[in-house]
Amino acid sequence: MTQALDRLSMTVNRVTEWALAPLLAFLAGLLVVAVFSRYVFHIAMVEAMELTRLAFVWGCFLGAAVALRRGAHVRVTFLVDRLPARLHPLGLLVAYASFLVFAGMMVWHGAALTQRMSVTRFPTLGISQAWLYAALPVSGAIMVLHGLAGIVRAAAELAAGSRGRAP
């Protein structure tokens, strides 16, 4: 189960990274075009503001999910560093469990918020604002998967360490 969950987490992470690349390229390109249009031609692209907001929010939340899988989130290591080496996986286990609770709340409350905002529309684009808020439950679900995989990995390392093998 450990390997299957870890492979699923890695696959979802790879797909997320591939989705992020064109999204961030679109964001950067749109910003360049909007600034150029405004300051050179004195034409404001009002739609660009809403589109960049959508791309930025999705990029941030999906990027946070990728960072969790890579172990790149800011962590408080003060307590973990003071644990004996064989108990470091216990610190990781607690950290992933805490993050799992947070990600679960993102999914739960994000889904409720997305549903409530589905009746509102972006003024210039005319699409539902649920597209903006859907980044919360989607990225939260990805984080739940990564958190579960991290918990299983840390638990396996902890069990291996308690049997006398080096973690």
PDB file of C-alpha atoms in Angstrom:
ATOM      1  CA  MET A   1       0.000   0.000   0.000  1.00  0.00           C
ATOM      2  CA  THR A   2       2.852   2.348   0.798  1.00  0.00           C
ATOM      3  CA  GLN A   3       4.308   2.126  -2.692  1.00  0.00           C
ATOM      4  CA  ALA A   4       0.954   2.384  -4.468  1.00  0.00           C
ATOM      5  CA  LEU A   5      -0.064   5.486  -2.514  1.00  0.00           C
ATOM      6  CA  ASP A   6       3.366   7.038  -3.021  1.00  0.00           C
ATOM      7  CA  ARG A   7       3.245   6.332  -6.776  1.00  0.00           C
ATOM      8  CA  LEU A   8      -0.233   7.861  -7.003  1.00  0.00           C
ATOM      9  CA  SER A   9       0.982  10.922  -5.110  1.00  0.00           C
ATOM     10  CA  MET A  10       4.002  11.266  -7.427  1.00  0.00           C
ATOM     11  CA  THR A  11       1.826  10.868 -10.534  1.00  0.00           C
ATOM     12  CA  VAL A  12      -0.684  13.474  -9.371  1.00  0.00           C
ATOM     13  CA  ASN A  13       2.220  15.777  -8.505  1.00  0.00           C
ATOM     14  CA  ARG A  14       3.701  15.368 -12.001  1.00  0.00           C
ATOM     15  CA  VAL A  15       0.339  16.171 -13.604  1.00  0.00           C
ATOM     16  CA  THR A  16       0.009  19.216 -11.344  1.00  0.00           C
ATOM     17  CA  GLU A  17       3.486  20.422 -12.325  1.00  0.00           C
ATOM     18  CA  TRP A  18       2.641  20.004 -16.010  1.00  0.00           C
ATOM     19  CA  ALA A  19      -0.584  21.971 -15.507  1.00  0.00           C
ATOM     20  CA  LEU A  20       1.302  24.720 -13.700  1.00  0.00           C
ATOM     21  CA  ALA A  21       3.777  25.365 -16.525  1.00  0.00           C
ATOM     22  CA  PRO A  22       1.298  26.677 -19.140  1.00  0.00           C
ATOM     23  CA  LEU A  23      -0.780  28.364 -16.448  1.00  0.00           C
ATOM     24  CA  LEU A  24       2.161  30.425 -15.231  1.00  0.00           C
ATOM     25  CA  ALA A  25       3.310  31.112 -18.806  1.00  0.00           C
ATOM     26  CA  PHE A  26      -0.208  32.381 -19.575  1.00  0.00           C
ATOM     27  CA  LEU A  27      -0.125  34.570 -16.447  1.00  0.00           C
ATOM     28  CA  ALA A  28       3.243  36.099 -17.314  1.00  0.00           C
ATOM     29  CA  GLY A  29       2.325  36.623 -20.970  1.00  0.00           C
ATOM     30  CA  LEU A  30      -1.008  38.210 -20.129  1.00  0.00           C
ATOM     31  CA  LEU A  31       0.610  40.578 -17.643  1.00  0.00           C
ATOM     32  CA  VAL A  32       3.177  41.688 -20.235  1.00  0.00           C
ATOM     33  CA  VAL A  33       0.477  42.260 -22.862  1.00  0.00           C
ATOM     34  CA  ALA A  34      -1.781  44.121 -20.391  1.00  0.00           C
ATOM     35  CA  VAL A  35       1.002  46.423 -19.177  1.00  0.00           C
ATOM     36  CA  PHE A  36       2.212  47.056 -22.732  1.00  0.00           C
ATOM     37  CA  SER A  37      -1.343  47.804 -23.875  1.00  0.00           C
ATOM     38  CA  ARG A  38      -1.959  50.198 -21.002  1.00  0.00           C
ATOM     39  CA  TYR A  39       1.281  52.181 -21.138  1.00  0.00           C
ATOM     40  CA  VAL A  40       2.021  52.153 -24.868  1.00  0.00           C
ATOM     41  CA  PHE A  41      -1.441  52.273 -26.436  1.00  0.00           C
ATOM     42  CA  HIS A  42      -3.296  53.731 -23.423  1.00  0.00           C
ATOM     43  CA  ILE A  43      -5.881  50.964 -23.682  1.00  0.00           C
ATOM     44  CA  ALA A  44      -6.841  49.172 -20.493  1.00  0.00           C
ATOM     45  CA  MET A  45      -7.599  45.487 -20.858  1.00  0.00           C
ATOM     46  CA  VAL A  46     -10.166  45.068 -18.075  1.00  0.00           C
ATOM     47  CA  GLU A  47     -10.606  41.351 -18.774  1.00  0.00           C
ATOM     48  CA  ALA A  48      -6.881  40.840 -18.223  1.00  0.00           C
ATOM     49  CA  MET A  49      -7.211  41.791 -14.576  1.00  0.00           C
ATOM     50  CA  GLU A  50      -9.791  39.086 -13.902  1.00  0.00           C
ATOM     51  CA  LEU A  51      -7.917  36.486 -15.954  1.00  0.00           C
ATOM     52  CA  THR A  52      -4.635  37.209 -14.166  1.00  0.00           C
ATOM     53  CA  ARG A  53      -6.403  36.938 -10.817  1.00  0.00           C
ATOM     54  CA  LEU A  54      -7.741  33.515 -11.805  1.00  0.00           C
ATOM     55  CA  ALA A  55      -4.353  32.322 -13.064  1.00  0.00           C
ATOM     56  CA  PHE A  56      -2.528  33.723 -10.028  1.00  0.00           C
ATOM     57  CA  VAL A  57      -4.827  32.100  -7.461  1.00  0.00           C
ATOM     58  CA  TRP A  58      -4.746  28.727  -9.210  1.00  0.00           C
ATOM     59  CA  GLY A  59      -0.969  28.978  -9.622  1.00  0.00           C
ATOM     60  CA  CYS A  60      -0.467  29.748  -5.929  1.00  0.00           C
ATOM     61  CA  PHE A  61      -2.677  26.959  -4.628  1.00  0.00           C
ATOM     62  CA  LEU A  62      -1.459  24.305  -7.062  1.00  0.00           C
ATOM     63  CA  GLY A  63       2.109  25.427  -6.375  1.00  0.00           C
ATOM     64  CA  ALA A  64       1.502  24.948  -2.660  1.00  0.00           C
ATOM     65  CA  ALA A  65       0.375  21.371  -3.330  1.00  0.00           C
ATOM     66  CA  VAL A  66       3.529  20.716  -5.379  1.00  0.00           C
ATOM     67  CA  ALA A  67       5.652  22.228  -2.614  1.00  0.00           C
ATOM     68  CA  LEU A  68       4.080  19.871  -0.072  1.00  0.00           C
ATOM     69  CA  ARG A  69       4.991  16.828  -2.162  1.00  0.00           C
ATOM     70  CA  ARG A  70       8.551  18.102  -2.616  1.00  0.00           C
ATOM     71  CA  GLY A  71       8.917  18.843   1.092  1.00  0.00           C
ATOM     72  CA  ALA A  72       9.592  22.485   0.263  1.00  0.00           C
ATOM     73  CA  HIS A  73       7.116  24.085   2.663  1.00  0.00           C
ATOM     74  CA  VAL A  74       8.467  26.149   5.500  1.00  0.00           C
ATOM     75  CA  ARG A  75       8.702  23.907   8.522  1.00  0.00           C
ATOM     76  CA  VAL A  76       9.350  24.522  12.149  1.00  0.00           C
ATOM     77  CA  THR A  77      12.182  22.093  12.836  1.00  0.00           C
ATOM     78  CA  PHE A  78      13.055  23.275  16.323  1.00  0.00           C
ATOM     79  CA  LEU A  79      11.424  20.296  18.055  1.00  0.00           C
ATOM     80  CA  VAL A  80      12.210  17.709  15.389  1.00  0.00           C
ATOM     81  CA  ASP A  81      15.901  18.624  15.440  1.00  0.00           C
ATOM     82  CA  ARG A  82      15.997  17.881  19.153  1.00  0.00           C
ATOM     83  CA  LEU A  83      14.577  14.383  18.753  1.00  0.00           C
ATOM     84  CA  PRO A  84      16.930  11.415  18.535  1.00  0.00           C
ATOM     85  CA  ALA A  85      17.626  10.439  14.908  1.00  0.00           C
ATOM     86  CA  ARG A  86      15.469   7.327  15.163  1.00  0.00           C
ATOM     87  CA  LEU A  87      12.460   9.489  16.161  1.00  0.00           C
ATOM     88  CA  HIS A  88      12.743  11.991  13.282  1.00  0.00           C
ATOM     89  CA  PRO A  89      10.085  10.046  11.357  1.00  0.00           C
ATOM     90  CA  LEU A  90       7.775  10.646  14.338  1.00  0.00           C
ATOM     91  CA  GLY A  91       8.241  14.390  13.861  1.00  0.00           C
ATOM     92  CA  LEU A  92       7.446  13.991  10.159  1.00  0.00           C
ATOM     93  CA  LEU A  93       4.410  11.922  11.052  1.00  0.00           C
ATOM     94  CA  VAL A  94       3.071  14.672  13.327  1.00  0.00           C
ATOM     95  CA  ALA A  95       3.830  17.359  10.712  1.00  0.00           C
ATOM     96  CA  TYR A  96       2.061  15.466   7.913  1.00  0.00           C
ATOM     97  CA  ALA A  97      -0.896  14.694  10.185  1.00  0.00           C
ATOM     98  CA  SER A  98      -1.225  18.385  11.060  1.00  0.00           C
ATOM     99  CA  PHE A  99      -1.055  19.339   7.410  1.00  0.00           C
ATOM    100  CA  LEU A 100      -3.626  16.663   6.611  1.00  0.00           C
ATOM    101  CA  VAL A 101      -6.081  18.292   9.019  1.00  0.00           C
ATOM    102  CA  PHE A 102      -5.445  21.690   7.406  1.00  0.00           C
ATOM    103  CA  ALA A 103      -5.849  20.293   3.873  1.00  0.00           C
ATOM    104  CA  GLY A 104      -9.056  18.516   4.882  1.00  0.00           C
ATOM    105  CA  MET A 105     -10.428  21.822   6.135  1.00  0.00           C
ATOM    106  CA  MET A 106      -9.428  23.423   2.819  1.00  0.00           C
ATOM    107  CA  VAL A 107     -11.444  20.807   0.952  1.00  0.00           C
ATOM    108  CA  TRP A 108     -14.466  21.042   3.248  1.00  0.00           C
ATOM    109  CA  HIS A 109     -14.704  24.809   3.586  1.00  0.00           C
ATOM    110  CA  GLY A 110     -13.402  25.455   0.064  1.00  0.00           C
ATOM    111  CA  ALA A 111     -16.163  23.314  -1.431  1.00  0.00           C
ATOM    112  CA  ALA A 112     -18.781  25.177   0.609  1.00  0.00           C
ATOM    113  CA  LEU A 113     -17.330  28.545  -0.421  1.00  0.00           C
ATOM    114  CA  THR A 114     -17.158  27.492  -4.067  1.00  0.00           C
ATOM    115  CA  GLN A 115     -20.799  26.466  -3.957  1.00  0.00           C
ATOM    116  CA  ARG A 116     -21.852  29.767  -2.332  1.00  0.00           C
ATOM    117  CA  MET A 117     -19.889  31.807  -4.881  1.00  0.00           C
ATOM    118  CA  SER A 118     -21.253  29.902  -7.883  1.00  0.00           C
ATOM    119  CA  VAL A 119     -24.132  32.377  -8.223  1.00  0.00           C
ATOM    120  CA  THR A 120     -21.829  35.398  -8.557  1.00  0.00           C
ATOM    121  CA  ARG A 121     -20.155  36.293 -11.836  1.00  0.00           C
ATOM    122  CA  PHE A 122     -17.003  38.109 -12.863  1.00  0.00           C
ATOM    123  CA  PRO A 123     -18.199  41.459 -14.218  1.00  0.00           C
ATOM    124  CA  THR A 124     -16.206  41.514 -17.461  1.00  0.00           C
ATOM    125  CA  LEU A 125     -15.725  37.807 -18.152  1.00  0.00           C
ATOM    126  CA  GLY A 126     -19.290  36.820 -17.291  1.00  0.00           C
ATOM    127  CA  ILE A 127     -18.235  33.451 -15.860  1.00  0.00           C
ATOM    128  CA  SER A 128     -19.018  32.150 -12.397  1.00  0.00           C
ATOM    129  CA  GLN A 129     -16.645  33.122  -9.602  1.00  0.00           C
ATOM    130  CA  ALA A 130     -16.775  29.478  -8.535  1.00  0.00           C
ATOM    131  CA  TRP A 131     -13.867  29.008 -10.978  1.00  0.00           C
ATOM    132  CA  LEU A 132     -11.743  31.195  -8.712  1.00  0.00           C
ATOM    133  CA  TYR A 133     -12.755  29.553  -5.441  1.00  0.00           C
ATOM    134  CA  ALA A 134     -12.540  26.000  -6.792  1.00  0.00           C
ATOM    135  CA  ALA A 135      -8.763  26.269  -6.388  1.00  0.00           C
ATOM    136  CA  LEU A 136      -9.268  25.709  -2.639  1.00  0.00           C
ATOM    137  CA  PRO A 137     -10.930  22.279  -2.673  1.00  0.00           C
ATOM    138  CA  VAL A 138      -8.957  21.053  -5.691  1.00  0.00           C
ATOM    139  CA  SER A 139      -5.552  21.916  -4.237  1.00  0.00           C
ATOM    140  CA  GLY A 140      -6.732  20.779  -0.804  1.00  0.00           C
ATOM    141  CA  ALA A 141      -7.623  17.356  -2.222  1.00  0.00           C
ATOM    142  CA  ILE A 142      -4.181  17.091  -3.816  1.00  0.00           C
ATOM    143  CA  MET A 143      -2.621  18.076  -0.481  1.00  0.00           C
ATOM    144  CA  VAL A 144      -4.699  15.419   1.310  1.00  0.00           C
ATOM    145  CA  LEU A 145      -3.273  12.808  -1.058  1.00  0.00           C
ATOM    146  CA  HIS A 146       0.299  14.056  -0.550  1.00  0.00           C
ATOM    147  CA  GLY A 147      -0.249  14.234   3.217  1.00  0.00           C
ATOM    148  CA  LEU A 148      -1.544  10.665   3.353  1.00  0.00           C
ATOM    149  CA  ALA A 149       1.435   9.464   1.326  1.00  0.00           C
ATOM    150  CA  GLY A 150       3.770  11.348   3.674  1.00  0.00           C
ATOM    151  CA  ILE A 151       2.124   9.834   6.744  1.00  0.00           C
ATOM    152  CA  VAL A 152       2.432   6.321   5.323  1.00  0.00           C
ATOM    153  CA  ARG A 153       6.108   6.906   4.425  1.00  0.00           C
ATOM    154  CA  ALA A 154       6.907   8.357   7.859  1.00  0.00           C
ATOM    155  CA  ALA A 155       5.049   5.530   9.627  1.00  0.00           C
ATOM    156  CA  ALA A 156       7.006   2.952   7.609  1.00  0.00           C
ATOM    157  CA  GLU A 157      10.294   4.677   8.502  1.00  0.00           C
ATOM    158  CA  LEU A 158       9.274   4.835  12.159  1.00  0.00           C
ATOM    159  CA  ALA A 159       8.374   1.136  12.171  1.00  0.00           C
ATOM    160  CA  ALA A 160      11.651   0.241  10.453  1.00  0.00           C
ATOM    161  CA  GLY A 161      13.562   2.283  13.038  1.00  0.00           C
ATOM    162  CA  SER A 162      11.792   0.613  15.957  1.00  0.00           C
ATOM    163  CA  ARG A 163      12.800  -2.801  14.584  1.00  0.00           C
ATOM    164  CA  GLY A 164      16.446  -1.791  14.813  1.00  0.00           C
ATOM    165  CA  ARG A 165      17.023  -0.756  11.204  1.00  0.00           C
ATOM    166  CA  ALA A 166      18.242   2.715  10.418  1.00  0.00           C
ATOM    167  CA  PRO A 167      15.408   4.967   9.216  1.00  0.00           C
TER     168      PRO A 167
END
